Amino acid sequence: MKSITQTCVISHPKKVVFEFLSDLENMPKWSTQFVKSTKIVNGKNKAETPFGEVFIRIDSDYKSGVIDIFAGPQESKMNPAFMRIISFSDNSCGLTFTFFQWPETTDQIWEMFCDWIKIEVGNIKKLFS
């Protein structure tokens, strides 16, 4: 299984970065390649993506800094992407964002995701600069 991880250092407190990135409504502001918009349909979170509408969910834990993002065409078929925010000081934190190539992800889609994760981590860095 292939994986890709992108990282960056952000000159803002962990709390500020974590609260922004763990809020599903903010995804279109930084995940510009994948999430065009979010909405709630029948009580379920959905995102409009280049692949159409998908279910989307964020599981997060501030203490550990973990933000797991799940997306997929069905609630029972959502794949995760893994983000972590690490505090370095009162005004600085690190971000790691990891994707894996799941069995149903074609090589062509995987290559696109590898390009997108670089752009999206860059977007996060820009939003906090």
Short mmCIF file of the C-alpha atoms (twelve columns), coordinates in Angstrom:
data_MODEL
# 
_entry.id   MODEL 
# 
loop_
_atom_site.group_PDB 
_atom_site.id 
_atom_site.type_symbol 
_atom_site.label_atom_id 
_atom_site.label_alt_id 
_atom_site.label_comp_id 
_atom_site.label_asym_id 
_atom_site.label_seq_id 
_atom_site.Cartn_x 
_atom_site.Cartn_y 
_atom_site.Cartn_z 
_atom_site.pdbx_PDB_model_num 
ATOM 1   C CA . MET A 1   0.000   0.000  0.000   1 
ATOM 2   C CA . LYS A 2   1.364   3.409  -0.986  1 
ATOM 3   C CA . SER A 3   1.220   6.483  1.230   1 
ATOM 4   C CA . ILE A 4   2.089   10.154 1.055   1 
ATOM 5   C CA . THR A 5   2.604   12.594 3.900   1 
ATOM 6   C CA . GLN A 6   2.954   16.344 3.657   1 
ATOM 7   C CA . THR A 7   3.989   18.535 6.573   1 
ATOM 8   C CA . CYS A 8   4.347   22.182 7.429   1 
ATOM 9   C CA . VAL A 9   5.046   24.466 10.368  1 
ATOM 10  C CA . ILE A 10  2.418   27.101 11.154  1 
ATOM 11  C CA . SER A 11  3.069   30.249 13.181  1 
ATOM 12  C CA . HIS A 12  -0.199  30.047 15.109  1 
ATOM 13  C CA . PRO A 13  -1.255  28.243 18.284  1 
ATOM 14  C CA . LYS A 14  -2.370  24.621 17.987  1 
ATOM 15  C CA . LYS A 15  -5.805  25.567 19.346  1 
ATOM 16  C CA . VAL A 16  -6.493  28.055 16.534  1 
ATOM 17  C CA . VAL A 17  -5.298  25.715 13.775  1 
ATOM 18  C CA . PHE A 18  -7.027  22.659 15.249  1 
ATOM 19  C CA . GLU A 19  -10.381 24.418 15.683  1 
ATOM 20  C CA . PHE A 20  -10.285 25.682 12.089  1 
ATOM 21  C CA . LEU A 21  -9.257  22.386 10.468  1 
ATOM 22  C CA . SER A 22  -11.582 20.194 12.549  1 
ATOM 23  C CA . ASP A 23  -14.621 22.262 11.468  1 
ATOM 24  C CA . LEU A 24  -16.175 20.591 8.422   1 
ATOM 25  C CA . GLU A 25  -17.600 23.914 7.206   1 
ATOM 26  C CA . ASN A 26  -14.032 25.217 6.721   1 
ATOM 27  C CA . MET A 27  -12.958 22.384 4.380   1 
ATOM 28  C CA . PRO A 28  -13.746 24.284 1.151   1 
ATOM 29  C CA . LYS A 29  -11.407 27.059 2.338   1 
ATOM 30  C CA . TRP A 30  -8.332  24.803 2.476   1 
ATOM 31  C CA . SER A 31  -9.255  21.557 0.669   1 
ATOM 32  C CA . THR A 32  -9.775  23.433 -2.585  1 
ATOM 33  C CA . GLN A 33  -8.953  20.486 -4.832  1 
ATOM 34  C CA . PHE A 34  -11.311 17.968 -3.211  1 
ATOM 35  C CA . VAL A 35  -14.116 19.792 -1.384  1 
ATOM 36  C CA . LYS A 36  -15.998 22.378 -3.408  1 
ATOM 37  C CA . SER A 37  -18.781 22.768 -0.811  1 
ATOM 38  C CA . THR A 38  -20.362 21.018 2.162   1 
ATOM 39  C CA . LYS A 39  -23.984 20.616 3.174   1 
ATOM 40  C CA . ILE A 40  -26.247 18.567 5.394   1 
ATOM 41  C CA . VAL A 41  -28.704 16.233 3.657   1 
ATOM 42  C CA . ASN A 42  -31.169 14.280 5.812   1 
ATOM 43  C CA . GLY A 43  -28.956 14.908 8.831   1 
ATOM 44  C CA . LYS A 44  -25.815 13.606 7.070   1 
ATOM 45  C CA . ASN A 45  -22.757 15.647 6.071   1 
ATOM 46  C CA . LYS A 46  -22.015 15.639 2.372   1 
ATOM 47  C CA . ALA A 47  -19.404 17.318 0.212   1 
ATOM 48  C CA . GLU A 48  -19.441 18.248 -3.446  1 
ATOM 49  C CA . THR A 49  -16.202 16.974 -5.004  1 
ATOM 50  C CA . PRO A 50  -14.779 16.498 -8.515  1 
ATOM 51  C CA . PHE A 51  -16.145 12.929 -8.202  1 
ATOM 52  C CA . GLY A 52  -19.659 14.063 -7.317  1 
ATOM 53  C CA . GLU A 53  -21.400 14.189 -3.965  1 
ATOM 54  C CA . VAL A 54  -19.862 12.090 -1.169  1 
ATOM 55  C CA . PHE A 55  -20.527 11.467 2.482   1 
ATOM 56  C CA . ILE A 56  -17.970 13.186 4.687   1 
ATOM 57  C CA . ARG A 57  -17.154 13.083 8.386   1 
ATOM 58  C CA . ILE A 58  -14.460 14.421 10.680  1 
ATOM 59  C CA . ASP A 59  -13.451 12.618 13.874  1 
ATOM 60  C CA . SER A 60  -11.157 14.744 15.991  1 
ATOM 61  C CA . ASP A 61  -9.467  14.830 19.377  1 
ATOM 62  C CA . TYR A 62  -7.841  18.070 20.516  1 
ATOM 63  C CA . LYS A 63  -5.647  16.507 23.201  1 
ATOM 64  C CA . SER A 64  -3.875  14.218 20.720  1 
ATOM 65  C CA . GLY A 65  -4.210  16.704 17.844  1 
ATOM 66  C CA . VAL A 66  -5.791  14.056 15.612  1 
ATOM 67  C CA . ILE A 67  -8.176  15.019 12.833  1 
ATOM 68  C CA . ASP A 68  -9.357  12.017 10.805  1 
ATOM 69  C CA . ILE A 69  -11.311 12.897 7.670   1 
ATOM 70  C CA . PHE A 70  -13.546 10.218 6.174   1 
ATOM 71  C CA . ALA A 71  -15.108 10.512 2.711   1 
ATOM 72  C CA . GLY A 72  -16.835 8.145  0.338   1 
ATOM 73  C CA . PRO A 73  -19.839 7.440  -1.867  1 
ATOM 74  C CA . GLN A 74  -21.635 5.562  0.930   1 
ATOM 75  C CA . GLU A 75  -21.456 5.891  4.698   1 
ATOM 76  C CA . SER A 76  -20.267 2.291  4.846   1 
ATOM 77  C CA . LYS A 77  -17.536 2.949  2.232   1 
ATOM 78  C CA . MET A 78  -15.661 5.984  3.488   1 
ATOM 79  C CA . ASN A 79  -11.860 6.037  3.433   1 
ATOM 80  C CA . PRO A 80  -9.867  8.096  5.924   1 
ATOM 81  C CA . ALA A 81  -7.159  10.690 5.522   1 
ATOM 82  C CA . PHE A 82  -5.121  11.410 8.636   1 
ATOM 83  C CA . MET A 83  -4.126  14.810 9.937   1 
ATOM 84  C CA . ARG A 84  -2.337  15.714 13.141  1 
ATOM 85  C CA . ILE A 85  -1.603  19.070 14.707  1 
ATOM 86  C CA . ILE A 86  1.386   19.147 17.073  1 
ATOM 87  C CA . SER A 87  2.078   22.072 19.400  1 
ATOM 88  C CA . PHE A 88  5.652   23.376 19.314  1 
ATOM 89  C CA . SER A 89  5.142   26.504 21.425  1 
ATOM 90  C CA . ASP A 90  2.407   28.941 22.412  1 
ATOM 91  C CA . ASN A 91  2.475   30.397 18.895  1 
ATOM 92  C CA . SER A 92  3.693   27.581 16.672  1 
ATOM 93  C CA . CYS A 93  2.512   24.148 15.626  1 
ATOM 94  C CA . GLY A 94  3.259   21.470 13.091  1 
ATOM 95  C CA . LEU A 95  0.834   19.775 10.743  1 
ATOM 96  C CA . THR A 96  1.116   16.342 9.165   1 
ATOM 97  C CA . PHE A 97  -1.395  15.121 6.587   1 
ATOM 98  C CA . THR A 98  -1.262  11.531 5.337   1 
ATOM 99  C CA . PHE A 99  -3.132  9.716  2.558   1 
ATOM 100 C CA . PHE A 100 -2.953  6.015  1.771   1 
ATOM 101 C CA . GLN A 101 -3.778  4.392  -1.546  1 
ATOM 102 C CA . TRP A 102 -6.719  2.199  -0.636  1 
ATOM 103 C CA . PRO A 103 -7.358  -0.937 -2.772  1 
ATOM 104 C CA . GLU A 104 -10.217 0.693  -4.706  1 
ATOM 105 C CA . THR A 105 -8.129  3.780  -5.577  1 
ATOM 106 C CA . THR A 106 -6.755  3.552  -9.100  1 
ATOM 107 C CA . ASP A 107 -3.175  4.615  -9.796  1 
ATOM 108 C CA . GLN A 108 -4.475  7.552  -11.846 1 
ATOM 109 C CA . ILE A 109 -6.648  8.818  -8.971  1 
ATOM 110 C CA . TRP A 110 -3.796  8.158  -6.533  1 
ATOM 111 C CA . GLU A 111 -1.436  10.367 -8.544  1 
ATOM 112 C CA . MET A 112 -4.067  13.105 -8.542  1 
ATOM 113 C CA . PHE A 113 -4.469  12.793 -4.738  1 
ATOM 114 C CA . CYS A 114 -0.675  13.050 -4.333  1 
ATOM 115 C CA . ASP A 115 -0.730  16.349 -6.226  1 
ATOM 116 C CA . TRP A 116 -3.753  17.590 -4.298  1 
ATOM 117 C CA . ILE A 117 -2.345  16.938 -0.827  1 
ATOM 118 C CA . LYS A 118 0.632   19.168 -1.643  1 
ATOM 119 C CA . ILE A 119 -1.682  21.956 -2.777  1 
ATOM 120 C CA . GLU A 120 -3.972  21.594 0.221   1 
ATOM 121 C CA . VAL A 121 -1.165  21.669 2.800   1 
ATOM 122 C CA . GLY A 122 0.105   24.747 0.970   1 
ATOM 123 C CA . ASN A 123 -3.371  26.271 1.267   1 
ATOM 124 C CA . ILE A 124 -3.363  25.648 5.026   1 
ATOM 125 C CA . LYS A 125 0.045   27.268 5.354   1 
ATOM 126 C CA . LYS A 126 -1.151  30.319 3.354   1 
ATOM 127 C CA . LEU A 127 -4.341  30.685 5.397   1 
ATOM 128 C CA . PHE A 128 -2.285  31.031 8.573   1 
ATOM 129 C CA . SER A 129 0.525   33.231 7.231   1 
# 
